[in-house]
Amino acid sequence: MKRILFVFVAALTALVVHAREVYLFSYFVGERDGLHLAYSYDGLTWTALNNNQSFLTPVVGTDRLMRDPSIVQGPDGTFHMVWTSSWHDRIIGYASSKDLVNWSEQRAIPVMEHETEALNCWAPEIFYDAPSKTYYIFWATSIPGRHSFVPTSESEKQWNHRIYCTTTRDFQTFTPAKLWFNPDFMAIDAAVVRDPKTGELIMVVKNENSAPAEKNIRVTRSRSMKSFPTKVSAPITGDYWCEGPAPLFVGDKLYVYFDCYTSHRYGAVVSSDHGKTWTDVSEQVTFPKGVRHGTAFTVDEAVLDALLGNQQVTSPDGNLTVRFNVESGVPTYSVECEGKQFLTRSPLGLETSIGDFTQGMKLVETQTTTVKDSYDLSRSKVSHVDYVATQTDFVLENAKGKRMTVTFRVSGNDVAFRYSFPKQPRETPMNIVVRREATGFAFPGETTTYLSPQAGPREGFAATKPSYEEDYQVEQPLLAKTQRGLGYTFPCLFRVGDKGWAQVSETGVAGNYCGSHLSDYAPETGYTIAFPHEGENNGLGAVTPVFSLPGSTPWRTITVGSTLKPLVETTVQFDVVEPLYEASQDYRPGRYTWSWLIWQDASCNWDDQVTFIDLASAMSYEYVLVDAWWDRNIGRERMAELSQYAQSKGVNLFLWYNSNGSVNDAPQGPLNCMDTPMHRDREMAWMKSAGIKGIKVDFFGGDKQATMQLYEDILYDANRYGIQVIFHGCTLPRGWERMFPNFVGSEATLASENMTFSQYHCDRAGFELTMHPFCRTAVGSVDWGGVIMNRHLARDNKRGNTRRTSDLFEIATGITNQCSVQCIAIQPNGLQDLPAFELDFLRTLPTTWDETRLLAGHPGQYVALARRHGDQWYVACLNGTDKEMTLTLDASMFGGKELRLYNDTKQRSENLPVSALTTAKADKKGQLKVTLQPMGGAIICEK
């Protein structure tokens, strides 16, 4: 395996800051604990700064309150803040700051002292009017008997609020307060924003009337801050009580946030037409816990960076940025791509046997390097990778002086990170137990999910779960809960509003750690890393992983992009891992036939296996998989004879094995052949003598470290005897194609066997097989277990469950489902039943690829995937819907070339489209239109 690695030390700590606008929100939580701040990049997801602790404690006013803080930044960069300092005083609080952290001495501005009957000064707002170079400060005051009568409830008869105003240019002298906004309703909580395009001033204000109750937000507008029309809009908020409106332009969208104080939540409405029509987006908005009446304002990103003490790691091409921070002792990170935030501030850290590394942390050292790696793969989506990444090591120290390093690698569209620990002082052990991983993945509120739930321990057939074989739930909200409450299996796919897509997984896991998954979503932390359930592996083995020191955890991976293309084409799962041993020989890729899928257990006999060996020979296939019960129905002695017969036909055998007899209740044999080194050595020595070339090991039932060690041991021992390995009823492969040279692929999905078991899965095959390219096969080879060519999943092809996908759909899955030893589940009847051109293509279908490109697609609906084998490109298209669709493909590799087009026609047979082989030609740029029939497919390649 060719491999070249270069590492260049770049710098310590110094990182580039890209100036752009971000949004801050000032608010209060408790009336006397002071100023709180949150930030957002999109106006929807707001993350608390300073661990949601106060930046400034109030000291002015009779009640020493700091309610309703309003902040504006002046042209000189100074921030000015006013707030409600008392329930009944005739003053407001004021302070200024250059950085929002260090504040001036607090002052009381006596705005209504001249009005001896004034009852209060509530919710002051501050606005800088650039044309007049003047600051406007306005608030709500009640003066009994001053204004026209407004019906009020009995408890509110003393109040009759209107909006008053003063102006200043220097915060030393102020104009006398005057009545500024006097509508025909009780008005409080006025706020103003200037439309950046029209220049118009838009005021939002609360109608405080209580008899009948209004308690809603209205709008009025003006060209000048001197006055606003008192004729206001209808309510822009819904049938609920709210207050404290905070307007904010985010691009062309005007958001108004408000405090739904009776239901203890924060809401928002948005307008895309400059405040004329409004849509409630409260379900998309997330705010810190306990947030109360605040104001939103725009700042340069450098202001936020200063607040965070932000470190950033940027990919060499500048496309991707990770922001790392230690805020109030808690390490966190966020991820941005092309200037858009994909992950909001998410926690980092571990709780371990040698100390807590989730809180009380401080950053003591930062080192940035450039990593370059050039390596080959023999059995994945590409054959060669040139990898370039920015790597930053953040060395952290906990309260007891023990150190942990968080390493981020950022490249193109990929983020990978892990934790490392040095040897600790002598009095500590030489190993570390990880009791909890705090790592989180927090997404913006508009994110929808495409996830497969984690199964419970010992569920399913013969107590063999979890085995990554649950239905995908798509287009779900972040806060959707799994039925079992056990979270979601990797890989996890997310659509981040209109920004793009994100995929979360892990790599580099073998016997060094447990396999992990994601928890259910929590608003405070997002998804977090979850360890296996204690009941997995029949209760055997620890839930918590352990490794020796110095040592590292596996890599957590995140791939993001404005389209799905980077997610499908990523190699991050291989980029950050290393081969664990050398291949004992050159392992041969190929295709295999498999009787069990349709003929089931009864076919594991001499005669039927001879039939499938002959079928494989007739199709020029390299392998036959002999499934369960061969030890009982054929026996080892005759199996050696069967292997010799197969070899005489140019075919080699793979044999099925049960993983062992102690962690599942599956009766199928061979049993107890893979569970210990002694058993494996004896069995594999026999296999080598019989010429067996591969094994399929089934039924693992968990992700504990003990189980992951078993995977590693099987692979290592099999390599010593020149045996390739497929896993079923198993975990997701995590970089294994590079780590283990004899690893072929894993099932780890709802695979083809379920179509034999249930018509439900036949009906859902279009959905399931158009999901895989965007999630399951994007991160690792999948042994789906069959390009199914029978129309009916029964031996006679006349009864049983009925296939809903076309022949060409099925054949195209041999390209979209990448596996170096691919199952072509053709049955003997296929040699007579299938058109000659289908058989010819199946005889030459490649299983290894040099390059992979996504041309089009949407998870669970359709996909067009291009793969190159040598000099030949193949484009496979799947339509998983019940509607005809036409795709316009940008297939530049076909520019101006004559092509073979395998496609379905409108003609139908047994309610499936009839396939045809025709010709096509792409234009000079490779533009090509392809029409796909419902549940149909197409394949395009050069003549």
GROMACS .gro file of C-alpha atoms in nm, residues 433-612:
model
  180
  433VAL     CA    1  -1.121   0.439   3.151
  434VAL     CA    2  -1.358   0.675   2.970
  435ARG     CA    3  -1.672   0.693   3.182
  436ARG     CA    4  -1.859   0.948   2.971
  437GLU     CA    5  -1.794   1.140   2.655
  438ALA     CA    6  -1.943   1.490   2.658
  439THR     CA    7  -1.885   1.545   2.286
  440GLY     CA    8  -2.190   1.714   2.138
  441PHE     CA    9  -2.324   1.801   1.794
  442ALA     CA   10  -2.561   2.099   1.815
  443PHE     CA   11  -2.739   2.205   1.497
  444PRO     CA   12  -2.931   2.519   1.401
  445GLY     CA   13  -3.300   2.510   1.479
  446GLU     CA   14  -3.414   2.474   1.117
  447THR     CA   15  -3.227   2.143   1.079
  448THR     CA   16  -3.419   1.830   0.978
  449THR     CA   17  -3.289   1.478   1.027
  450TYR     CA   18  -3.244   1.156   0.828
  451LEU     CA   19  -3.164   0.900   1.096
  452SER     CA   20  -3.182   0.533   1.187
  453PRO     CA   21  -3.270   0.468   1.552
  454GLN     CA   22  -3.050   0.256   1.774
  455ALA     CA   23  -3.202  -0.083   1.857
  456GLY     CA   24  -3.219  -0.212   2.210
  457PRO     CA   25  -2.996  -0.494   2.333
  458ARG     CA   26  -3.095  -0.853   2.254
  459GLU     CA   27  -3.389  -0.750   2.038
  460GLY     CA   28  -3.481  -0.901   1.705
  461PHE     CA   29  -3.409  -1.251   1.577
  462ALA     CA   30  -3.246  -1.469   1.842
  463ALA     CA   31  -3.145  -1.169   2.054
  464THR     CA   32  -2.891  -1.054   1.795
  465LYS     CA   33  -2.951  -0.678   1.799
  466PRO     CA   34  -2.836  -0.402   1.787
  467SER     CA   35  -2.711  -0.467   1.434
  468TYR     CA   36  -2.780  -0.139   1.251
  469GLU     CA   37  -3.092  -0.278   1.083
  470GLU     CA   38  -3.361  -0.025   1.170
  471ASP     CA   39  -3.580   0.181   0.935
  472TYR     CA   40  -3.456   0.530   0.848
  473GLN     CA   41  -3.681   0.810   0.972
  474VAL     CA   42  -3.644   1.106   0.735
  475GLU     CA   43  -3.725   1.477   0.740
  476GLN     CA   44  -3.782   1.475   1.116
  477PRO     CA   45  -3.734   1.778   1.344
  478LEU     CA   46  -3.432   1.797   1.572
  479LEU     CA   47  -3.638   1.743   1.884
  480ALA     CA   48  -3.802   1.424   1.759
  481LYS     CA   49  -3.746   1.143   2.008
  482THR     CA   50  -3.672   0.779   1.936
  483GLN     CA   51  -3.922   0.525   2.061
  484ARG     CA   52  -3.666   0.348   2.278
  485GLY     CA   53  -3.481   0.664   2.382
  486LEU     CA   54  -3.151   0.507   2.278
  487GLY     CA   55  -3.053   0.757   2.010
  488TYR     CA   56  -2.932   0.694   1.656
  489THR     CA   57  -2.675   0.479   1.480
  490PHE     CA   58  -2.395   0.617   1.266
  491PRO     CA   59  -2.380   0.758   1.006
  492CYS     CA   60  -2.623   1.041   1.085
  493LEU     CA   61  -2.749   1.269   0.809
  494PHE     CA   62  -2.888   1.621   0.856
  495ARG     CA   63  -3.032   1.889   0.632
  496VAL     CA   64  -2.939   2.226   0.780
  497GLY     CA   65  -3.222   2.443   0.649
  498ASP     CA   66  -3.137   2.600   0.316
  499LYS     CA   67  -2.764   2.605   0.398
  500GLY     CA   68  -2.691   2.247   0.297
  501TRP     CA   69  -2.619   1.908   0.451
  502ALA     CA   70  -2.413   1.753   0.729
  503GLN     CA   71  -2.310   1.398   0.809
  504VAL     CA   72  -2.178   1.281   1.145
  505SER     CA   73  -1.995   0.953   1.202
  506GLU     CA   74  -1.681   0.807   1.357
  507THR     CA   75  -1.373   0.626   1.228
  508GLY     CA   76  -1.067   0.443   1.354
  509VAL     CA   77  -1.261   0.221   1.594
  510ALA     CA   78  -1.143  -0.135   1.646
  511GLY     CA   79  -1.031  -0.314   1.962
  512ASN     CA   80  -0.904   0.016   2.101
  513TYR     CA   81  -1.249   0.154   2.193
  514CYS     CA   82  -1.617   0.080   2.188
  515GLY     CA   83  -1.842   0.165   1.897
  516SER     CA   84  -2.052   0.472   1.973
  517HIS     CA   85  -2.372   0.631   1.849
  518LEU     CA   86  -2.565   0.955   1.902
  519SER     CA   87  -2.806   1.021   2.185
  520ASP     CA   88  -3.148   1.175   2.134
  521TYR     CA   89  -3.129   1.552   2.081
  522ALA     CA   90  -3.116   1.784   2.382
  523PRO     CA   91  -3.156   2.161   2.332
  524GLU     CA   92  -2.872   2.237   2.574
  525THR     CA   93  -2.605   2.013   2.419
  526GLY     CA   94  -2.740   1.884   2.088
  527TYR     CA   95  -2.673   1.517   2.018
  528THR     CA   96  -2.401   1.368   2.235
  529ILE     CA   97  -2.183   1.061   2.201
  530ALA     CA   98  -2.352   0.759   2.359
  531PHE     CA   99  -2.176   0.437   2.458
  532PRO     CA  100  -2.328   0.088   2.419
  533HIS     CA  101  -2.609  -0.036   2.641
  534GLU     CA  102  -2.498  -0.264   2.923
  535GLY     CA  103  -2.725  -0.540   2.788
  536GLU     CA  104  -2.541  -0.560   2.456
  537ASN     CA  105  -2.321  -0.863   2.387
  538ASN     CA  106  -2.547  -1.061   2.620
  539GLY     CA  107  -2.422  -0.843   2.906
  540LEU     CA  108  -2.063  -0.952   2.859
  541GLY     CA  109  -1.794  -0.685   2.866
  542ALA     CA  110  -1.779  -0.331   3.001
  543VAL     CA  111  -1.977  -0.043   2.856
  544THR     CA  112  -1.696   0.205   2.918
  545PRO     CA  113  -1.388   0.184   2.693
  546VAL     CA  114  -1.034   0.168   2.826
  547PHE     CA  115  -0.696   0.227   2.662
  548SER     CA  116  -0.335   0.252   2.775
  549LEU     CA  117  -0.140   0.574   2.813
  550PRO     CA  118  -0.029   0.752   2.610
  551GLY     CA  119  -0.330   0.694   2.389
  552SER     CA  120  -0.615   0.842   2.190
  553THR     CA  121  -0.984   0.796   2.129
  554PRO     CA  122  -1.121   0.725   1.779
  555TRP     CA  123  -1.198   1.015   1.548
  556ARG     CA  124  -1.537   1.184   1.538
  557THR     CA  125  -1.609   1.299   1.182
  558ILE     CA  126  -1.830   1.570   1.036
  559THR     CA  127  -1.875   1.632   0.665
  560VAL     CA  128  -2.070   1.940   0.553
  561GLY     CA  129  -2.156   2.106   0.225
  562SER     CA  130  -2.404   2.326   0.046
  563THR     CA  131  -2.495   2.015  -0.157
  564LEU     CA  132  -2.484   1.642  -0.091
  565LYS     CA  133  -2.185   1.594  -0.318
  566PRO     CA  134  -1.912   1.631  -0.050
  567LEU     CA  135  -2.095   1.388   0.177
  568VAL     CA  136  -2.118   1.117  -0.088
  569GLU     CA  137  -1.760   1.162  -0.208
  570THR     CA  138  -1.586   1.209   0.130
  571THR     CA  139  -1.284   0.995   0.224
  572VAL     CA  140  -1.247   1.134   0.576
  573GLN     CA  141  -1.312   0.790   0.726
  574PHE     CA  142  -0.987   0.671   0.565
  575ASP     CA  143  -0.786   0.996   0.571
  576VAL     CA  144  -0.720   0.995   0.944
  577VAL     CA  145  -0.656   0.624   1.006
  578GLU     CA  146  -0.355   0.398   0.940
  579PRO     CA  147  -0.323   0.038   0.816
  580LEU     CA  148  -0.294  -0.191   1.118
  581TYR     CA  149  -0.107  -0.470   0.937
  582GLU     CA  150   0.019  -0.568   0.594
  583ALA     CA  151  -0.185  -0.786   0.363
  584SER     CA  152  -0.058  -1.144   0.357
  585GLN     CA  153  -0.145  -1.162  -0.014
  586ASP     CA  154  -0.324  -0.973  -0.289
  587TYR     CA  155  -0.692  -1.017  -0.216
  588ARG     CA  156  -0.907  -1.068  -0.522
  589PRO     CA  157  -1.223  -0.859  -0.565
  590GLY     CA  158  -1.519  -1.000  -0.752
  591ARG     CA  159  -1.883  -1.109  -0.757
  592TYR     CA  160  -2.054  -1.396  -0.575
  593THR     CA  161  -2.376  -1.592  -0.610
  594TRP     CA  162  -2.577  -1.685  -0.303
  595SER     CA  163  -2.846  -1.949  -0.283
  596TRP     CA  164  -2.972  -1.867   0.065
  597LEU     CA  165  -3.126  -1.528  -0.016
  598ILE     CA  166  -3.416  -1.685  -0.204
  599TRP     CA  167  -3.376  -2.062  -0.165
  600GLN     CA  168  -3.312  -2.020   0.211
  601ASP     CA  169  -3.179  -2.280   0.460
  602ALA     CA  170  -3.289  -2.582   0.260
  603SER     CA  171  -3.040  -2.488  -0.014
  604CYS     CA  172  -2.735  -2.545   0.205
  605ASN     CA  173  -2.679  -2.890   0.059
  606TRP     CA  174  -2.432  -3.040  -0.188
  607ASP     CA  175  -2.653  -3.043  -0.496
  608ASP     CA  176  -2.785  -2.688  -0.465
  609GLN     CA  177  -2.440  -2.548  -0.399
  610VAL     CA  178  -2.307  -2.726  -0.706
  611THR     CA  179  -2.589  -2.559  -0.899
  612PHE     CA  180  -2.481  -2.215  -0.776
   0.00000   0.00000   0.00000
